[in-house]
Coordinates of C-alpha atoms in Angstrom, one line a residue:
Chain A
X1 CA -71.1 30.7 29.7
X2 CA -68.9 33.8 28.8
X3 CA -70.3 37.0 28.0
X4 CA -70.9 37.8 25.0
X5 CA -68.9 40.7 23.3
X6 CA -70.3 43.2 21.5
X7 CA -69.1 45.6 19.2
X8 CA -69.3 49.2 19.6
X9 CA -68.6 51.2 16.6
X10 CA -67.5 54.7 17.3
X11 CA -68.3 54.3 20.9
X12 CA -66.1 52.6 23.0
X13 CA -62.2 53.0 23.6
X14 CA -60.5 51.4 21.1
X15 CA -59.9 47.5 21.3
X16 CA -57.2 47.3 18.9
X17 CA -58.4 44.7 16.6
X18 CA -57.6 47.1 13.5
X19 CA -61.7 46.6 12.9
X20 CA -63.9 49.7 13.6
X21 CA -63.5 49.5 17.5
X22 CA -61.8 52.4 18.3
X23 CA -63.0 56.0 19.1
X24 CA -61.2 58.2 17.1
X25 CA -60.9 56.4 13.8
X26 CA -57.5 56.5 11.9
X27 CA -55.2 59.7 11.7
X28 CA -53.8 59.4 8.0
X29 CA -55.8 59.1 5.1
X30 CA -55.8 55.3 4.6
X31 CA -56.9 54.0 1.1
X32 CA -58.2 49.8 1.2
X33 CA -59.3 48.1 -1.3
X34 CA -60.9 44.7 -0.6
X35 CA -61.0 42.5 -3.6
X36 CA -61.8 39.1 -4.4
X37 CA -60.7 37.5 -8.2
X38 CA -63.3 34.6 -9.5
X39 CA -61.9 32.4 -12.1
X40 CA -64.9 30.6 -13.5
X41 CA -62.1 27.7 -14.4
X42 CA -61.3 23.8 -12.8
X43 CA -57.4 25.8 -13.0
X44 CA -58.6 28.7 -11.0
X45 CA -56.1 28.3 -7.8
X46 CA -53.3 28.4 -10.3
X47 CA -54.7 31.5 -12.1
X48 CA -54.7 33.2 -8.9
X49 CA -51.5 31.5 -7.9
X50 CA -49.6 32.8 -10.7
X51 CA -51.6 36.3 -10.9
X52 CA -50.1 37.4 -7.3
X53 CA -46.7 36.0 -8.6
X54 CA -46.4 38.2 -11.0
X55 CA -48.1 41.4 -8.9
X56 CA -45.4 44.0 -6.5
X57 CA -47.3 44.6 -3.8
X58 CA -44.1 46.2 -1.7
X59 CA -46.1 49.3 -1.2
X60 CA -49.5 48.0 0.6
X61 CA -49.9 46.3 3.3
X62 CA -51.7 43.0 2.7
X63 CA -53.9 40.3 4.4
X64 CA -55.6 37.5 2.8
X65 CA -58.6 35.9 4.3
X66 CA -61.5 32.5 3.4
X67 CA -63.3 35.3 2.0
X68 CA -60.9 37.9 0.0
X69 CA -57.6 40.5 -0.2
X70 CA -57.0 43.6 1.5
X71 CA -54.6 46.2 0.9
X72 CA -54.1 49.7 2.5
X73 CA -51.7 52.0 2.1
X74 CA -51.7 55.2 -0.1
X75 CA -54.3 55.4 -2.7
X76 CA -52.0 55.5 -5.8
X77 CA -50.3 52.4 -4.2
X78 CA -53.5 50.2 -3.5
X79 CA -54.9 51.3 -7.0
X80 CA -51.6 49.9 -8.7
X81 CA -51.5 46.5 -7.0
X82 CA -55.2 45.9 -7.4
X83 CA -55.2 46.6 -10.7
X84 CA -51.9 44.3 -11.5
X85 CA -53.8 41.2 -9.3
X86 CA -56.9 41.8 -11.7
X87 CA -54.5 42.3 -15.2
X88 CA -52.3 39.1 -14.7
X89 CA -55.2 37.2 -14.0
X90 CA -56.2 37.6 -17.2
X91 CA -56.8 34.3 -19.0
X92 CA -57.6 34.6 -23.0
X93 CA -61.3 32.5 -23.1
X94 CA -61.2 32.5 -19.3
X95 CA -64.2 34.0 -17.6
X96 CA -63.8 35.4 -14.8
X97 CA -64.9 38.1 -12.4
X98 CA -63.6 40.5 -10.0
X99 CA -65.2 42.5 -6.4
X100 CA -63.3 45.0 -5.2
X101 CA -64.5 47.3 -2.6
X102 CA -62.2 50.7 -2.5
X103 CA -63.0 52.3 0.9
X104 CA -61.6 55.4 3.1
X105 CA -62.7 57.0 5.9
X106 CA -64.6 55.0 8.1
X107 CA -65.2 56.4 11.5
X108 CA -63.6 53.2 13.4
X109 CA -60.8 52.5 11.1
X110 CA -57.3 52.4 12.5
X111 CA -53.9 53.7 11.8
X112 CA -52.8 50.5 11.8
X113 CA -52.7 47.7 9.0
X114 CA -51.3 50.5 6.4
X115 CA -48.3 51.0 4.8
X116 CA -48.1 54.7 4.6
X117 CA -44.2 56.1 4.7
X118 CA -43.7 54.9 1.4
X119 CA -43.4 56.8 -1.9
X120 CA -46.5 56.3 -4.1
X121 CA -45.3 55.7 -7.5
X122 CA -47.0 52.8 -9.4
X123 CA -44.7 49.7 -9.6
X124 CA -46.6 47.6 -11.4
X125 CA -48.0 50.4 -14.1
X126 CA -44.7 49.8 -16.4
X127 CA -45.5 46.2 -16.8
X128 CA -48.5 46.5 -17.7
X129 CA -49.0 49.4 -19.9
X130 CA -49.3 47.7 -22.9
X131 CA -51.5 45.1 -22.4
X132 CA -54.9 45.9 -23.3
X133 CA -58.5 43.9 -23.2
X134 CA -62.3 45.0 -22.8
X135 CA -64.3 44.7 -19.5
X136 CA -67.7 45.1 -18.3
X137 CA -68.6 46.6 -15.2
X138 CA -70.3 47.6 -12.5
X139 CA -69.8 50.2 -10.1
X140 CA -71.8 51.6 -7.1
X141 CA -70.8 54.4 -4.7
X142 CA -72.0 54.9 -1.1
X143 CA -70.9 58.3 0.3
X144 CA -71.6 57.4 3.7
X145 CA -73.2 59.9 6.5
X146 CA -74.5 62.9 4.5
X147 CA -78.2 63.6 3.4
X148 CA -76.5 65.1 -0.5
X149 CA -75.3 61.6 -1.3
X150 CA -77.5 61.3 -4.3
X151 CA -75.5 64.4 -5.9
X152 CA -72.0 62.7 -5.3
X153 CA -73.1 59.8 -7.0
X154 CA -74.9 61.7 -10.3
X155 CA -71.5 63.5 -10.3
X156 CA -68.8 60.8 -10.8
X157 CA -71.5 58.8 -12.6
X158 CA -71.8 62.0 -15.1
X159 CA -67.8 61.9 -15.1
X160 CA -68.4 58.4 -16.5
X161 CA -70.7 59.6 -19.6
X162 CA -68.2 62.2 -20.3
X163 CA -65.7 59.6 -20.5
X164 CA -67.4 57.7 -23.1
X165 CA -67.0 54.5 -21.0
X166 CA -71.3 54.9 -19.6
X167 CA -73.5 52.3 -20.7
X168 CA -76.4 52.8 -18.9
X169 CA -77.6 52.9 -15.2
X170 CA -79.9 49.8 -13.7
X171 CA -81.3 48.9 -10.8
X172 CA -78.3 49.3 -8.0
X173 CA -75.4 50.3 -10.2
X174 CA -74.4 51.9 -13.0
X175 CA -72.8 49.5 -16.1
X176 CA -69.7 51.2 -17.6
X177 CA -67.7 48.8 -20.1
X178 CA -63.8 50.1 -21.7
X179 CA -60.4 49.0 -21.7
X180 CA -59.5 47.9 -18.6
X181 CA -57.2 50.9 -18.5
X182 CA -59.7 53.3 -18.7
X183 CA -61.9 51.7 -16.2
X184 CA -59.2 51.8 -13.5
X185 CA -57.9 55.4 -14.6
X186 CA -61.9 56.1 -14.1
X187 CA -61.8 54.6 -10.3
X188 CA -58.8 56.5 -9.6
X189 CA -61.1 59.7 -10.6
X190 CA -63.5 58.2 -7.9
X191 CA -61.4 57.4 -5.2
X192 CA -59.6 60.8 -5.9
X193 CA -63.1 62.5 -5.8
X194 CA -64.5 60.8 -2.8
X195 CA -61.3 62.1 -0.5
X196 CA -61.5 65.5 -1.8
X197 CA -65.2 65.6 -1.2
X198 CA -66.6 63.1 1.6
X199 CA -64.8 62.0 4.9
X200 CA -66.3 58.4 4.8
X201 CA -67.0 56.6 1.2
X202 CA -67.4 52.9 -0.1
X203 CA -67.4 52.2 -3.8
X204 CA -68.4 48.7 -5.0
X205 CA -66.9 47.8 -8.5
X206 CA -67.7 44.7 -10.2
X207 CA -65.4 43.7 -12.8
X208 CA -66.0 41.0 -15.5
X209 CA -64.0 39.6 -18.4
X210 CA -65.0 36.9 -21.0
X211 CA -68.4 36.6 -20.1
X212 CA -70.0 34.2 -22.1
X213 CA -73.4 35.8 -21.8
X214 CA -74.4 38.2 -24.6
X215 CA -76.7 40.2 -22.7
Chain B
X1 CA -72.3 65.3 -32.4
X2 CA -75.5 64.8 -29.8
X3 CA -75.5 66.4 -26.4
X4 CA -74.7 64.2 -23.8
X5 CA -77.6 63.1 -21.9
X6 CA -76.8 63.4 -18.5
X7 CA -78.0 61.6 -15.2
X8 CA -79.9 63.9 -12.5
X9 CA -80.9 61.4 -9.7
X10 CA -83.5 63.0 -7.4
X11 CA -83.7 65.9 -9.1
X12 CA -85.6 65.8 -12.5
X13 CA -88.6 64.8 -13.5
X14 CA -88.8 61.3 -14.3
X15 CA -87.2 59.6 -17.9
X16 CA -89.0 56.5 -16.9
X17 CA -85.8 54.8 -17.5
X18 CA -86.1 52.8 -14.3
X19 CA -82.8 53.5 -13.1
X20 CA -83.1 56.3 -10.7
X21 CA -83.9 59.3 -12.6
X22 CA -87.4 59.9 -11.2
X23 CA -88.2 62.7 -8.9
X24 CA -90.3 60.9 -6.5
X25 CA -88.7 57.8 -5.8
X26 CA -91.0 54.4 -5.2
X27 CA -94.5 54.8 -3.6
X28 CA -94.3 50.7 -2.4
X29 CA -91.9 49.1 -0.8
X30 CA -90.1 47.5 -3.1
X31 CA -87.0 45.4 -2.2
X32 CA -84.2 44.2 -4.4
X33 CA -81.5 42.0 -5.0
X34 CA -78.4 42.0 -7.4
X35 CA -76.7 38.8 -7.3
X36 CA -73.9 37.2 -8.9
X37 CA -73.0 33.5 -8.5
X38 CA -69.2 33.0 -9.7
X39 CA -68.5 29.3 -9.9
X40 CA -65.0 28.2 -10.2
X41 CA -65.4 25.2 -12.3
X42 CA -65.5 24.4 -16.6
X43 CA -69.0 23.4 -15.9
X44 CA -70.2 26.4 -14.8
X45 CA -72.6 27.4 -17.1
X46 CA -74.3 23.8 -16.7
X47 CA -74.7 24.4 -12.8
X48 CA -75.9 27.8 -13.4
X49 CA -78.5 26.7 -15.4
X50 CA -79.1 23.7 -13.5
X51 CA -79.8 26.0 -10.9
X52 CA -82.2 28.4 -12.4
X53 CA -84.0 25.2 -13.9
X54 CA -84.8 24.2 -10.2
X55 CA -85.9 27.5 -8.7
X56 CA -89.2 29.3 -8.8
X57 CA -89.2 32.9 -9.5
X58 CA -93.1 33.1 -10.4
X59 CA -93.0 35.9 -7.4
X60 CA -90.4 38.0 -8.7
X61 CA -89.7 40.4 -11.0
X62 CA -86.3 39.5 -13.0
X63 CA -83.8 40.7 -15.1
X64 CA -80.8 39.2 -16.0
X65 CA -78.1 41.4 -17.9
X66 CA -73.9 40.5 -18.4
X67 CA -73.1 41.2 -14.7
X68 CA -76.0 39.8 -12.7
X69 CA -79.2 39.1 -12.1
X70 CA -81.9 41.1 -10.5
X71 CA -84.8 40.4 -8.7
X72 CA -87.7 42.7 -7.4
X73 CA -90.8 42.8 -5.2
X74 CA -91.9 41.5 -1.8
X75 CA -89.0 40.7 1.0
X76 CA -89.9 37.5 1.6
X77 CA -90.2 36.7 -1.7
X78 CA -87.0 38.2 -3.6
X79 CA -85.1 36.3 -0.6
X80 CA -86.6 33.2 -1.3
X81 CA -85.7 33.2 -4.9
X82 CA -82.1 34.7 -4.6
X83 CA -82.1 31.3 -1.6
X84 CA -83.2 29.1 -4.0
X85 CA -81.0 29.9 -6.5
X86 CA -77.9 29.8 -4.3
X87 CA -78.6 26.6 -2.4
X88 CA -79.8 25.2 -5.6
X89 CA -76.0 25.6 -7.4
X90 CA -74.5 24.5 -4.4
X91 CA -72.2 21.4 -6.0
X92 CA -70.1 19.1 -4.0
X93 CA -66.5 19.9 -4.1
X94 CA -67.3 23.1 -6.3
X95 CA -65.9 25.9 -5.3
X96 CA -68.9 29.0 -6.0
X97 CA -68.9 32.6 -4.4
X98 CA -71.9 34.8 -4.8
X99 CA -72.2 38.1 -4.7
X100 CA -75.6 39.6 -3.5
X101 CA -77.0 43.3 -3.2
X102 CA -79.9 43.7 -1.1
X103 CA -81.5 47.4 -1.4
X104 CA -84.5 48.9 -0.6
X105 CA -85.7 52.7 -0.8
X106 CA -83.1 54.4 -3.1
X107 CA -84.9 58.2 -3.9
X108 CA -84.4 57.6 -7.7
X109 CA -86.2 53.7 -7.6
X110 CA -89.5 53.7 -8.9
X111 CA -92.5 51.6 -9.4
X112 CA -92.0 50.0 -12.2
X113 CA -89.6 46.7 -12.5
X114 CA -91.5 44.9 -9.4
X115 CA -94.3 41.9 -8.1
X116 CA -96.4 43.3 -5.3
X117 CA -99.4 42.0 -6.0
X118 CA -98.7 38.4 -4.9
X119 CA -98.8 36.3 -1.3
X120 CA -95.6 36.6 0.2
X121 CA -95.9 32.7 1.3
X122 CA -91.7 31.7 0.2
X123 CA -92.8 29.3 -2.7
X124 CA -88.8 27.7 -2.4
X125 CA -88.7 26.8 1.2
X126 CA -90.2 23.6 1.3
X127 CA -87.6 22.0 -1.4
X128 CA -84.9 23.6 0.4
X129 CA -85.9 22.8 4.3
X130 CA -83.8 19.5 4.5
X131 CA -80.7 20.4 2.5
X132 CA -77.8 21.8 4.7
X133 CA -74.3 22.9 4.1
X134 CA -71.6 25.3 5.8
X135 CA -71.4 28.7 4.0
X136 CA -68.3 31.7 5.2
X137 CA -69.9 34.9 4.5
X138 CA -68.8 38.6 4.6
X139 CA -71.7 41.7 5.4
X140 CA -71.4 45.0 4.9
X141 CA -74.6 47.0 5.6
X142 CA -75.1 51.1 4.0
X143 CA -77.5 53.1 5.7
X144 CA -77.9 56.1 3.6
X145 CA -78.3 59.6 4.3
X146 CA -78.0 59.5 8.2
X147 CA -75.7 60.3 10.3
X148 CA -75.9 57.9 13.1
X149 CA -75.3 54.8 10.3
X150 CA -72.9 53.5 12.8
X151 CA -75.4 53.1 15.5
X152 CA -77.4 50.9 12.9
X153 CA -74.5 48.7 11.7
X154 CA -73.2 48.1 15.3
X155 CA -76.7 47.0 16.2
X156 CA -77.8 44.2 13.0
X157 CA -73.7 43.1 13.9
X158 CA -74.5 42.8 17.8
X159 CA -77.8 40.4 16.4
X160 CA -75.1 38.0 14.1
X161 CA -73.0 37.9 17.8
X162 CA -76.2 36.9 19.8
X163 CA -76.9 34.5 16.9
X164 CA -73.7 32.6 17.7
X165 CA -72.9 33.3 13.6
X166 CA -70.5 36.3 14.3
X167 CA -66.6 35.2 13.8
X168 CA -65.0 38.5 13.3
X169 CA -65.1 41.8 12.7
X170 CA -62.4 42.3 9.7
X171 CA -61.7 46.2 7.3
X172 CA -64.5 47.2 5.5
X173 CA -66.6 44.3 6.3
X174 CA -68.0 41.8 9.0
X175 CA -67.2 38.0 9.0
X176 CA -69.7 35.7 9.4
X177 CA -70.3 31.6 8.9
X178 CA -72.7 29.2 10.2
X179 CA -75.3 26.9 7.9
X180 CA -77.0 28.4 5.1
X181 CA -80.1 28.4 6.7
X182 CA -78.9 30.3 9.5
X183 CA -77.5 32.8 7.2
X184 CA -80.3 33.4 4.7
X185 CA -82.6 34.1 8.3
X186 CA -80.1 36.6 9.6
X187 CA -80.5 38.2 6.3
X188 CA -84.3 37.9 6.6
X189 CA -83.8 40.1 9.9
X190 CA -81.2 42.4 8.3
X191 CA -83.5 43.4 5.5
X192 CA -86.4 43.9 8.4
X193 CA -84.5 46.0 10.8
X194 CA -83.9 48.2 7.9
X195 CA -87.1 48.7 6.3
X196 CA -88.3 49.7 10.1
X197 CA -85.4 51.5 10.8
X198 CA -83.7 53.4 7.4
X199 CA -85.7 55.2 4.4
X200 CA -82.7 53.6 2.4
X201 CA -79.9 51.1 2.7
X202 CA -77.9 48.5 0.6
X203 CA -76.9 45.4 2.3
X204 CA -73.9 43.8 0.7
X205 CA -73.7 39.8 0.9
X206 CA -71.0 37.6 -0.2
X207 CA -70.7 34.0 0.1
X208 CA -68.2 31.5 -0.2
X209 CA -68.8 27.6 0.1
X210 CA -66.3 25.0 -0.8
X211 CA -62.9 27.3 -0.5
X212 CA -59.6 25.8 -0.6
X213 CA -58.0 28.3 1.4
X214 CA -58.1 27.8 4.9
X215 CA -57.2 30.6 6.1

């Protein structure tokens, strides 16, 4: 029987998988967003299908898995393309949902699997600038490693009231609901806060369109 | 126009909101979970309900609002319930994802919201023991406000390798697949380690059964 292989995070040399097994974690300030689009529909594969046709995603590098997308690259860049993925998905009377975990920072990240040398000027914002529909949403943020996190998360969660796009805050989240623009121009505030103020952040966002439940 | 009311997590006195504005945080141990279950089919409001028809949630405190569905008291018993309801949707050749949040300890829970007083005797299992089927899953685990979280995470992903249920290591998350009883008891020993271990965590679940994409 071979021996088993364990993982070491933050401990070992690196092993070069790109997965949290090297020692020094990544040099440049890689942006990922892992996301995952749930099309409540029997015509879901060609939702998604024609959703990534549509979407430029020149600027991040990508990887598709059973599970979900990642892209990484600069945060302007990964914002853009996740957002496009999520906006031409949009089916009218089509429910459907969307996970996407934005994440920097993590102490066994890699350099590589990023697409950095790259201007970061949206591609896909001009073709989607007028298009326009309400979402709900869900939004947690884990500042990772320091004992203040609660304060980090009251601030961009105060940023949200201020906003107007706050509805209330329940068990394990905080529900905001808006145009989708001004829920994505919200989690750039987020992202943009979290690399200014913490070295290693996840925030989980839950997005969800046509719902046919009331409340 | 009124003031805005703002949120103070851990640092007011306490709105009674139940959402995390309290000063003194939960006196029990009161574990949660957040779940979503996104089925990719026209019929999926009939196999949600079809679901929630079949499982027992006398041992839980619930609350369903536009995003998900919460449940709250006992481990065993919010696992057995959030089980239930999974494995109970599970349809042939349907494509379903769910999204699950298991938490424990936040500073701003409180007491309120929760079942304590009942037997923590899983009042699903017994329907559920003979029905199997394959599941791919993705973990990530949050330890908050330490600073050895790594330690932690490497550790409960070491336990998935000695279960024979690890296949990879993958950004921003850990890969695992195996059958859905296998899964749901690694998650019984996730939420374990961390109540001994960590004051508060969140332990993000999502599964995937039926995918068309192979990888």
């Amino acid at each position: 029987m071979p021996e088993k292989e364990y993982v070491t995070y933050g401990q070992s040399s690196g092993c070069g998988c790109g997965c949290g097994c090297a020692t020094t974690g990544a040099s440049r300030k890689i942006t990922g967003c892992r996301f995952t689009l749930s099309v409540m529909s029997d015509r879901f594969i060609d939702v998604i299908l024609g959703s990534l046709a549509k979407t430029n995603t020149d600027k991040v590098w990508k990887m598709t898995d059973k599970l979900s997308t990642v892209y990484r690259g600069r945060q302007n860049n990964v914002e853009d393309a996740v957002k496009a993925c999520f906006m031409n998905a949009f089916t009218e009377g089509v429910h459907m949902t969307s996970e996407m975990t934005f994440s920097r920072g993590c102490p066994g990240d890699v350099d590589a699997d990023s697409m950095m040398d790259v201007d970061d000027t949206p591609v896909n914002a001009p073709a989607l600038a007028d298009i326009h529909f309400p979402v709900n949403c869900k939004i947690a943020l884990y500042p990772m490693g320091v004992e203040d996190y609660m304060h980090h998360i009251a601030t961009v969660v105060n940023h949200a009231i201020d906003l107007g796009i706050y509805e209330k805050s329940s068990h394990y989240c905080t529900i905001l609901s808006g145009d989708v623009h001004d829920l994505f121009d919200y989690f750039h505030y987020v992202n943009s806060y979290c690399s200014e103020h913490l070295s290693h952040y996840i925030f989980e966002v839950t997005l969800s369109v046509n719902s046919p439940t009331a409340e």
